[in-house]
Coordinates of C-alpha atoms and ligand atoms in Angstrom, one line a residue:
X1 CA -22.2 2.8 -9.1
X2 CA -25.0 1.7 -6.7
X3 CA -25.9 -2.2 -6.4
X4 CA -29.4 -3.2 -5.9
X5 CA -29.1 -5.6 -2.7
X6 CA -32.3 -6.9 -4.1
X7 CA -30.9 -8.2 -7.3
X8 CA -27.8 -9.1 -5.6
X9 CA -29.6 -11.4 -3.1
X10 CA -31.6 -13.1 -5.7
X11 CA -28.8 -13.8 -8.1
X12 CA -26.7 -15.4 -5.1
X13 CA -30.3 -17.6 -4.3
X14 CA -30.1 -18.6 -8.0
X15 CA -26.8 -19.9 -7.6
X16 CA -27.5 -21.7 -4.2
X17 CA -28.2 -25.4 -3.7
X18 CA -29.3 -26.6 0.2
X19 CA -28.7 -30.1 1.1
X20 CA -32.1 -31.4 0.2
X21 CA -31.6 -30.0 -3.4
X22 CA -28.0 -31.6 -3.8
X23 CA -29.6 -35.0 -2.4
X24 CA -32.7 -35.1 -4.8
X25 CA -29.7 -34.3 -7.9
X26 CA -27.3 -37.5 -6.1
X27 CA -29.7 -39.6 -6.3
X28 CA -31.3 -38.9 -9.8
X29 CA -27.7 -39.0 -11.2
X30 CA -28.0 -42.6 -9.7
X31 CA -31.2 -43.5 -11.4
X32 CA -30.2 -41.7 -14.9
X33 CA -27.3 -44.1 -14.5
X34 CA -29.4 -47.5 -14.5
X35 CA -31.5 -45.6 -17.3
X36 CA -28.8 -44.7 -19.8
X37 CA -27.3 -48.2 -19.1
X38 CA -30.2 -49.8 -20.3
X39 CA -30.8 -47.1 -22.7
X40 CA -33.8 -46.3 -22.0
X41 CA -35.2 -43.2 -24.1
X42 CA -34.7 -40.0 -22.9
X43 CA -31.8 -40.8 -20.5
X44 CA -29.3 -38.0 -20.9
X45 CA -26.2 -39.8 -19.7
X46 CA -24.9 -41.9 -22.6
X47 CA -23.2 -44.4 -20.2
X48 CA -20.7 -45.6 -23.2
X49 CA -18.5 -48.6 -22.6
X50 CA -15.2 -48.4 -23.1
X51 CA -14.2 -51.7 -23.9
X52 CA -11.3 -51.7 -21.7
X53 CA -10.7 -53.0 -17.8
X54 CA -8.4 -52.3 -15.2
X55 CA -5.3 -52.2 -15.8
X56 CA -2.6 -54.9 -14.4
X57 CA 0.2 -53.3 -13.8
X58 CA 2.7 -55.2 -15.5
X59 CA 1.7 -53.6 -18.8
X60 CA 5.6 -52.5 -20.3
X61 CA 7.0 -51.2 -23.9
X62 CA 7.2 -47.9 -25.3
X63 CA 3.8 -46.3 -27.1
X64 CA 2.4 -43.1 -28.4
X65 CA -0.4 -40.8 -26.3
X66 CA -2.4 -38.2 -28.6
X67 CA -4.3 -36.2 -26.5
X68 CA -7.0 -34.3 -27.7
X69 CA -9.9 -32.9 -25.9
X70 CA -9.2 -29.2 -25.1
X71 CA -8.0 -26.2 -26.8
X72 CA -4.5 -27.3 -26.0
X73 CA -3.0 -30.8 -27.8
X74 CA -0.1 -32.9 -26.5
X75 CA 1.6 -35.9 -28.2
X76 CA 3.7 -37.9 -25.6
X77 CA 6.3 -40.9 -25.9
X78 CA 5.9 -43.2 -22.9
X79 CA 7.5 -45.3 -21.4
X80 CA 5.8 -47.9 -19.1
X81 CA 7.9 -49.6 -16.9
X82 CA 5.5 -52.9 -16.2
X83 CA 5.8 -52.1 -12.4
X84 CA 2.8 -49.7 -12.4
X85 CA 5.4 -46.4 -13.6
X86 CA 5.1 -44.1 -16.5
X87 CA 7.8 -41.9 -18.0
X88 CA 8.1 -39.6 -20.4
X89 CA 10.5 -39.9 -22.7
X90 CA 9.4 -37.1 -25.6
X91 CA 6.5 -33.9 -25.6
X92 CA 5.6 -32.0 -28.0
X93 CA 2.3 -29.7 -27.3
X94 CA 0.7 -26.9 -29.2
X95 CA -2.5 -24.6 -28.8
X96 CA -5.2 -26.0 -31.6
X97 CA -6.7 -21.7 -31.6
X98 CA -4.5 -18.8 -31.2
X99 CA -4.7 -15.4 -32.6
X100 CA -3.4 -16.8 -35.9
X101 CA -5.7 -19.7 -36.6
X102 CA -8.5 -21.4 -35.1
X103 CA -8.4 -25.2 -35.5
X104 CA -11.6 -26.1 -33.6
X105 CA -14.6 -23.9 -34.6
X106 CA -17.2 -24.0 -37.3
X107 CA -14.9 -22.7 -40.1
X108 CA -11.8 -25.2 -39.2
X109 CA -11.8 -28.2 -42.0
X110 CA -11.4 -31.8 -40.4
X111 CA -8.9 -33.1 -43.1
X112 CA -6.6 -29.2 -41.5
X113 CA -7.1 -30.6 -38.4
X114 CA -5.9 -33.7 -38.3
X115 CA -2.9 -33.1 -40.5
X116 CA -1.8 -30.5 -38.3
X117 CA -1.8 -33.6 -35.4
X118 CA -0.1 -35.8 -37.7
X119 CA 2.8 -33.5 -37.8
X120 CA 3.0 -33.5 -34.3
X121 CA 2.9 -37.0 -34.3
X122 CA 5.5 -37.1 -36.8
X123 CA 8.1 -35.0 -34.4
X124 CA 7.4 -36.8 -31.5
X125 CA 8.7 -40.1 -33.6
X126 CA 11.6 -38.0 -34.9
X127 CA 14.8 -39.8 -34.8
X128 CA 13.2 -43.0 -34.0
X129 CA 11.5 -43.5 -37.3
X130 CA 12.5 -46.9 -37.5
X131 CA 10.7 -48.2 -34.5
X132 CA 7.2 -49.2 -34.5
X133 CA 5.0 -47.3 -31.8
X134 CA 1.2 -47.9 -30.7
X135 CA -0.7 -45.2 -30.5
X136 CA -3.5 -44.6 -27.9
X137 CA -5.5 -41.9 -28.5
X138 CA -7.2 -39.8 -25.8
X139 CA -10.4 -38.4 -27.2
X140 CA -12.2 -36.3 -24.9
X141 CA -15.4 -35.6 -26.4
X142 CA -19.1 -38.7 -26.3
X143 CA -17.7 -41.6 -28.9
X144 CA -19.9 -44.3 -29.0
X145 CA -17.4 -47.4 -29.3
X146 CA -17.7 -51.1 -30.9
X147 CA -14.0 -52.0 -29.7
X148 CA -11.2 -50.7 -28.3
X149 CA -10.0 -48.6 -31.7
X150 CA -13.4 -48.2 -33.0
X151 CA -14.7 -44.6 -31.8
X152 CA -17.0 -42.8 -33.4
X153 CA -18.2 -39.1 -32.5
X154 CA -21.3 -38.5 -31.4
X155 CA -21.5 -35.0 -31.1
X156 CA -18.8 -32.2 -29.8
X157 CA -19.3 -30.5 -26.4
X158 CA -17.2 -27.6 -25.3
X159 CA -17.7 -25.9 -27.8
X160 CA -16.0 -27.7 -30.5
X161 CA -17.3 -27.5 -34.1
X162 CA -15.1 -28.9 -36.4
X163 CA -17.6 -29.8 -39.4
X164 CA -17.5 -33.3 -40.9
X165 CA -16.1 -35.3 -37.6
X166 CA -19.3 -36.1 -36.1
X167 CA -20.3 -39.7 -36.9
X168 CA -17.1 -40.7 -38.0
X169 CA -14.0 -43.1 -36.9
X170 CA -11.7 -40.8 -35.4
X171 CA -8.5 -43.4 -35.7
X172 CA -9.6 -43.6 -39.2
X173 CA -9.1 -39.9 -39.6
X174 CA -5.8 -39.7 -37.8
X175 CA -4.9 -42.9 -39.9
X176 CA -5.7 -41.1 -43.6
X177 CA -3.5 -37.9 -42.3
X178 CA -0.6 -39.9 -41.0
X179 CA -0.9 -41.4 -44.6
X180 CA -0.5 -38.0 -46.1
X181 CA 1.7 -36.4 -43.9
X182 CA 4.3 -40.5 -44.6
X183 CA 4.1 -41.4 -41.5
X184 CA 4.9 -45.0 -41.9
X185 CA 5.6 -46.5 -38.4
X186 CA 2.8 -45.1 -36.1
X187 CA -0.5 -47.4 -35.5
X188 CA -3.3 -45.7 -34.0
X189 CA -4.7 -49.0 -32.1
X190 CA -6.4 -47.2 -28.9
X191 CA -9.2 -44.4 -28.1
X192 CA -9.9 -43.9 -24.7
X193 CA -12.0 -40.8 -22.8
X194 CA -9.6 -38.5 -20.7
X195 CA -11.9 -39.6 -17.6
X196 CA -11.6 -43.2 -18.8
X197 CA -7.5 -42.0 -19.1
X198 CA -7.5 -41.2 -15.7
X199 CA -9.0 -43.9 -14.2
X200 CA -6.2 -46.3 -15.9
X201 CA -3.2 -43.9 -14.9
X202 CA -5.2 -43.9 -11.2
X203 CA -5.0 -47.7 -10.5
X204 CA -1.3 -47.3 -10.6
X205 CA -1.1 -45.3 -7.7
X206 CA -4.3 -46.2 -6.0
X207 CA -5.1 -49.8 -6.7
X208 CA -8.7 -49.1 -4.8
X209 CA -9.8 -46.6 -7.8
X210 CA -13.1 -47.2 -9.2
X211 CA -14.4 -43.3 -10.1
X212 CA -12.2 -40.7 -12.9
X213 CA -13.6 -37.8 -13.0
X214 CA -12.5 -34.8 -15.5
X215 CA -12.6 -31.5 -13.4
X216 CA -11.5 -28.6 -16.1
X217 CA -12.7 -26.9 -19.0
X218 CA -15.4 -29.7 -19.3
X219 CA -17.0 -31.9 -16.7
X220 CA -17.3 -35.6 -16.8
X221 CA -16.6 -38.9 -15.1
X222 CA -15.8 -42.9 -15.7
X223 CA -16.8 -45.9 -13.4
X224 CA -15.7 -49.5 -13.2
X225 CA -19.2 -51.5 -14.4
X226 CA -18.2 -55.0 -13.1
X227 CA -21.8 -56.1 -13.5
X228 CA -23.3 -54.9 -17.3
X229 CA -26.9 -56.0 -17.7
X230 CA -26.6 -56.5 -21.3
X231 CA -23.8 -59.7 -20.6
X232 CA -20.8 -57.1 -21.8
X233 CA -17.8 -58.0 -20.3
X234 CA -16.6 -55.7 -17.1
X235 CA -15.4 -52.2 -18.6
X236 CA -14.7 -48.8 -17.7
X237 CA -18.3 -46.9 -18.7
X238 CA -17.7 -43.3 -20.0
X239 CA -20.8 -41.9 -18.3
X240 CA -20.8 -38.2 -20.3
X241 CA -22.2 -37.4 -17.2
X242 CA -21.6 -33.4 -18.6
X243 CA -25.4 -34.0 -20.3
X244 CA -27.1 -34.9 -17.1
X245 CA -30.3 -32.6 -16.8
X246 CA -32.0 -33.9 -13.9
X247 CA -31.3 -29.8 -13.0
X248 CA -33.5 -26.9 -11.8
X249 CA -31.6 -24.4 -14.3
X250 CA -31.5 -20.9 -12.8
X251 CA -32.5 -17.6 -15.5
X252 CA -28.3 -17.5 -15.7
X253 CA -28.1 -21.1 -16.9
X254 CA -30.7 -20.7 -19.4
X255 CA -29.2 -17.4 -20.8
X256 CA -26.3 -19.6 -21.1
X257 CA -27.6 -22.4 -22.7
X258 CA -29.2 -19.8 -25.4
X259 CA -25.8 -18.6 -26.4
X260 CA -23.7 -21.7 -26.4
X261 CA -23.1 -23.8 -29.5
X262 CA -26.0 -26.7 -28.5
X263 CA -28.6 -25.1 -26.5
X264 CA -30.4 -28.2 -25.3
X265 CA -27.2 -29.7 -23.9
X266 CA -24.0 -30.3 -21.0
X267 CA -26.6 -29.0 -18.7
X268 CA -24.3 -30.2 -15.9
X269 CA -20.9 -29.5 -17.8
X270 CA -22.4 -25.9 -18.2
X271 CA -22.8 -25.9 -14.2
X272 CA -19.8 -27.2 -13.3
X273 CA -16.9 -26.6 -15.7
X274 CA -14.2 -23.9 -16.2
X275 CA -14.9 -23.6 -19.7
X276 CA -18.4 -22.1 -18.0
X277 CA -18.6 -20.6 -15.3
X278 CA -16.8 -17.0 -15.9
X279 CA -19.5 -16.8 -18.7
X280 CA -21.7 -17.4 -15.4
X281 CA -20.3 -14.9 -13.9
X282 CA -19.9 -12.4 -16.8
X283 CA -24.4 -12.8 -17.4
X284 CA -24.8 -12.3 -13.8
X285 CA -22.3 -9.3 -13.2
X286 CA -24.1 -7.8 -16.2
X287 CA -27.3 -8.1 -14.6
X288 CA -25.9 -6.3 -11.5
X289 CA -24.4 -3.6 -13.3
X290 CA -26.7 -3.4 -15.9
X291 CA -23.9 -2.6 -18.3
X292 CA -22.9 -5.0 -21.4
X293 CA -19.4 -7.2 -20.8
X294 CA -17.8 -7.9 -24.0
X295 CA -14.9 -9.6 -22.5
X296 CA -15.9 -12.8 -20.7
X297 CA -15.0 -13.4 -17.2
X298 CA -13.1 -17.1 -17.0
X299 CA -12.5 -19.5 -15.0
X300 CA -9.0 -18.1 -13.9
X301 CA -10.6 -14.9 -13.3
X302 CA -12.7 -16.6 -10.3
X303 CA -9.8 -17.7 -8.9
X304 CA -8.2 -14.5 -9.0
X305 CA -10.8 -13.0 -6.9
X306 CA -11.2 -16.6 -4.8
X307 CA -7.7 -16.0 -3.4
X308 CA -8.3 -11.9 -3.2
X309 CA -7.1 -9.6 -0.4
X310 CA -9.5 -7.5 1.9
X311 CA -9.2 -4.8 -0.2
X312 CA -10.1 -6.6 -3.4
X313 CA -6.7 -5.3 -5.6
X314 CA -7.0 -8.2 -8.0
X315 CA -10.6 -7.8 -8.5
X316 CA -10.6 -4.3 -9.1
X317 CA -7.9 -4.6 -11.9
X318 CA -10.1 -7.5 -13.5
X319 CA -13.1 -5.3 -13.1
X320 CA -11.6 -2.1 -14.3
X321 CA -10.2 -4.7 -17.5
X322 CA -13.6 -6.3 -18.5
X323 CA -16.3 -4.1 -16.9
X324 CA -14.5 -0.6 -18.1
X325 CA -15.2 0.5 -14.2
X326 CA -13.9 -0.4 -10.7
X327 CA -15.6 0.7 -7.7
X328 CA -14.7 -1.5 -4.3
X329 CA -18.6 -2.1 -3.1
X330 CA -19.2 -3.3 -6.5
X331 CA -15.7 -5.8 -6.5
X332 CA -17.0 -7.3 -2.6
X333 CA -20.6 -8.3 -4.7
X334 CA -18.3 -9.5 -7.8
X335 CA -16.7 -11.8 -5.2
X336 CA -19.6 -12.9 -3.8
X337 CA -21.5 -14.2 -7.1
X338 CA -18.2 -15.8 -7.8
X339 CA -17.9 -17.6 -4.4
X340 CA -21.1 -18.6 -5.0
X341 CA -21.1 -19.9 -8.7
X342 CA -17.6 -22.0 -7.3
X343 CA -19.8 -23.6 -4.4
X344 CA -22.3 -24.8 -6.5
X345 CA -20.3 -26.1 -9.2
X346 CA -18.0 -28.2 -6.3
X347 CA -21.0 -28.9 -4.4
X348 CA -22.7 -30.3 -8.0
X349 CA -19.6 -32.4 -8.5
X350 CA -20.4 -34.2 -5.3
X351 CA -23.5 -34.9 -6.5
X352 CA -21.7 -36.5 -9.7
X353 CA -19.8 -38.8 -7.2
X354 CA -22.1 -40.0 -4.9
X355 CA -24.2 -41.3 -7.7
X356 CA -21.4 -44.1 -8.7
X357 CA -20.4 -44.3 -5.5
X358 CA -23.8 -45.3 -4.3
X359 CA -24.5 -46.9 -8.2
X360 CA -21.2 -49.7 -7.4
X361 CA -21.9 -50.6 -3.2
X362 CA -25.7 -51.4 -4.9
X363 CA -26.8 -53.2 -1.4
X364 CA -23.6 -53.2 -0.2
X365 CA -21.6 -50.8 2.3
X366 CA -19.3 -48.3 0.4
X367 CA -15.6 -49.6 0.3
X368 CA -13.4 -47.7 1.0
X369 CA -11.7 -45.9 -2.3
X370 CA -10.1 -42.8 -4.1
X371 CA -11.9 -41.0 -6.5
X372 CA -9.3 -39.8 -9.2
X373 CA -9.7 -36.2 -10.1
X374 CA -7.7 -34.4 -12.8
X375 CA -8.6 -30.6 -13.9
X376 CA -7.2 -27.4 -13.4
X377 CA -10.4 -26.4 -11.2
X378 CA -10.3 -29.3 -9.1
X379 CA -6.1 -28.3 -9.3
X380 CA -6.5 -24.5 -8.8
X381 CA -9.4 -23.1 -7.9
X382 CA -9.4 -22.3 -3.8
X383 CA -12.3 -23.9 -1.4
X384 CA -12.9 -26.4 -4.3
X385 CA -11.9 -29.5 -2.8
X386 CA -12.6 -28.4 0.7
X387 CA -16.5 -27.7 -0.3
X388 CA -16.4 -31.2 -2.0
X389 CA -15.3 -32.6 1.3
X390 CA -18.1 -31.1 3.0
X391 CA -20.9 -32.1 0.9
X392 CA -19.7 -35.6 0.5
X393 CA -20.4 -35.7 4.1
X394 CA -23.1 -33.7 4.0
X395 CA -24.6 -36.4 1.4
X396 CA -23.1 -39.6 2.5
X397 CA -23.1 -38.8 6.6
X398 CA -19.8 -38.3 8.3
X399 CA -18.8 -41.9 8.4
X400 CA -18.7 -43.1 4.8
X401 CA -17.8 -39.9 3.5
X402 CA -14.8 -40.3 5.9
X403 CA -14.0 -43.7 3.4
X404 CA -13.7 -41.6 0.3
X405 CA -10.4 -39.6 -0.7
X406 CA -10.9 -37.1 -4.4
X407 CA -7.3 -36.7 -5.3
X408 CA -5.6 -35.0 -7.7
X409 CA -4.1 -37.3 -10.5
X410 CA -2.0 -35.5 -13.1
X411 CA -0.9 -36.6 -16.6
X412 CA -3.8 -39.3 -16.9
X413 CA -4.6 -38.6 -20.5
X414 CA -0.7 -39.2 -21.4
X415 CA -0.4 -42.4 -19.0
X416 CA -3.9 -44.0 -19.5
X417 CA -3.4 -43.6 -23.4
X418 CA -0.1 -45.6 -23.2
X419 CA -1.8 -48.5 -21.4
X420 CA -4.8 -48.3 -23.6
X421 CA -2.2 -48.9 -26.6
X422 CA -0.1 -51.8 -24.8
X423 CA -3.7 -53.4 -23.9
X424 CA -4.8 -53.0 -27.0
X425 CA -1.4 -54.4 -28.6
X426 CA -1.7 -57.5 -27.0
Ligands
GLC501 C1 -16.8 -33.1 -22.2 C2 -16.7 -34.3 -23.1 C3 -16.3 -35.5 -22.3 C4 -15.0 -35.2 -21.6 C5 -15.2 -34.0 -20.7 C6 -13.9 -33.6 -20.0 O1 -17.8 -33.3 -21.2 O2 -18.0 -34.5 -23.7 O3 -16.1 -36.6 -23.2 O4 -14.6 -36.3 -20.8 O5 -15.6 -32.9 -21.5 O6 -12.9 -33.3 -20.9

């Protein structure tokens, strides 16, 4: 099949952002920052407080983590050790859509939903049912909070549509199904964000933390506000940075945009995120070939071809799989736009950091910090972290980039849930 080198070149422009570019989207993520803070109309980062603080370190007892924000849901028993350690003492995880039932689309019922959690709750307390636990709920999608426990859903992102959950107190609705389900000794007293989650589980390692950041199927990050204009104590600030759209959107984005769930939204998440960018990838490839793809590229796919040998074998087998044809010129290109859509979305990630990072020195010089990352792309995908490195420094200048360290911080949502609940205990 013959490529036109024309189309090729253009697609690969699309998905290319120089430095100027990148530095005009750092600093307007600054600015939408102060604007959604003061809430200011028409700022598309929600900036929601989280009503929680550093942790201490010291916080100790055994409490329940739900974690809920992706297509897979865990309930953990945790046991903090009140000197900064978390261990888990019971798992129990299950997909929410698999070939037999789909509990997070359009046609899944709320009340289904949340009894199927409650059951998992109920096994992770099994044996133990005389013990009261906490329960600190990791809730991955924009809730607008009054308190600690008091979350309400704004809207889903990622492609959730679970009717009937939007606007509502989510610990009320895993309350009423623990009801039905006579589960007598679990309080729900805690929701946190999964950024906001690992920010908390962070501070334990790296006590210089003040940026989580959610790398994976969906793209968002947390900051320590230690300054709120509005006279709010200092709190963690859920930025739902996923919505920024201070973005020149290439034709691919808005093809995208036209097929997802909420067109006009997660302009950034849509960028950036795994749950994205093999449907990138599968709009552009079809543009190549000029042939329909029924079966989505994913983000695994990318990889796959990321970490290729010279003579593409992996790429060819995915091609032959989801294209129906494999011919080697045609795998190089396939590589190619994938490389490319990856260096964006790492390179747009930056972006996301410098804004805090800039956002919390205010007049200052930067201090020196970690940024805690957790996400399979961040995790997996090859020259991801490398091609953050290099456009930190390519935004920040060799010298304070050389003060920040992204690093991979695993089991956040389980950890940071636990201290949400002891904090919230108290
Ligand atoms: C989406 C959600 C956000 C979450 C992120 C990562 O952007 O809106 O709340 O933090 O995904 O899971």
């Amino acid at each position: 099949m013959a490529i036109e080198q024309e189309k090729f070149e253009q697609l690969i422009k699309e998905f290319t952002l120089d430095t100027d570019q990148l530095k005009t989207v750092a600093d307007s993520f600054r600015k939408e920052m102060v604007s959604g803070l003061a809430r200011e109309e028409g700022a598309s980062m929600a900036m929601l407080n989280s009503y929680i603080g550093m942790p201490k370190g010291d916080e100790i007892g055994d409490f329940l983590a739900l974690d809920f924000g992706g297509t897979n849901l865990r309930v953990l028993n945790i046991h903090l050790t009140g000197d900064c350690k978390a261990e888990v003492i019971k798992k129990v995880a299950r997909p929410l859509v698999t070939e037999e039932y789909n509990l997070i689309n359009k046609d899944a019922k709320a009340d289904d939903t949340f009894d199927f959690i409650a059951d998992m709750v109920a096994e992770a307390v099994e044996g133990v049912e005389d013990k009261k636990f906490y329960l600190g709920h990791t809730f991955s999608f924009p809730s607008i909070q009054e308190n600690i426990y008091n979350a309400r859903l704004i809207n889903w992102t990622k492609e959730f549509a679970i009717p009937g959950v939007e606007g509502e107190v989510v610990n009320d609705l895993l309350k009423a199904a623990l009801e039905r389900k006579g589960v007598k000794n679990v309080e729900p007293n805690s929701v946190i964000n999964d950024t906001v989650a690992v920010l908390l589980a962070a501070a334990y390692q790296y006590p210089d933390t003040r940026i989580g950041v959610i790398y994976a199927t969906g793209y968002n990050a947390c900051y320590f506000e230690s300054n709120h204009k509005d006279g709010a104590a200092p709190s963690i600030v859920n930025m739902e940075c996923g919505n920024f759209d201070k973005l020149a959107l290439s034709s691919c984005d808005e093809e995208l945009n036209a097929k997802s769930e909420r067109p006009a939204n997660q302009h950034l998440e849509k960028m950036i995120s795994g749950r994205y960018m093999g449907e990138l990838l599968t709009i552009a490839a079809a543009r190549l070939s000029g042939k329909e793809i029924a079966d989505d590229f994913t983000a695994i796919d990318i990889s796959d071809m990321l970490a290729d040998d010279e003579n593409s074998t992996k790429t060819l087998a995915i091609m032959k799989a989801k294209m129906g044809f494999e011919c080697p010129e045609c795998a190089q290109k396939l590589r190619e736009l994938a490389k490319a859509i990856s260096v964006r979305s790492a390179r747009l990630a930056a972006a996301a950091m410098v804004g805090p990072i800039w956002h919390i020195a205010g007049d200052n010089p930067i201090e020196a910090q970690h940024i805690a990352v957790d996400g399979s792309v961040f995790q997996f995908m090859p020259g991801v972290q490398d091609t953050i490195k290099a456009a930190l420094a390519e935004l920040l200048g060799a010298e304070d980039a050389a003060k920040i360290s992204p690093v991979l911080v695993t089991g956040g949502s389980g950890t940071g849930a636990a201290i949400a609940a002891c904090v919230a205990s108290k």
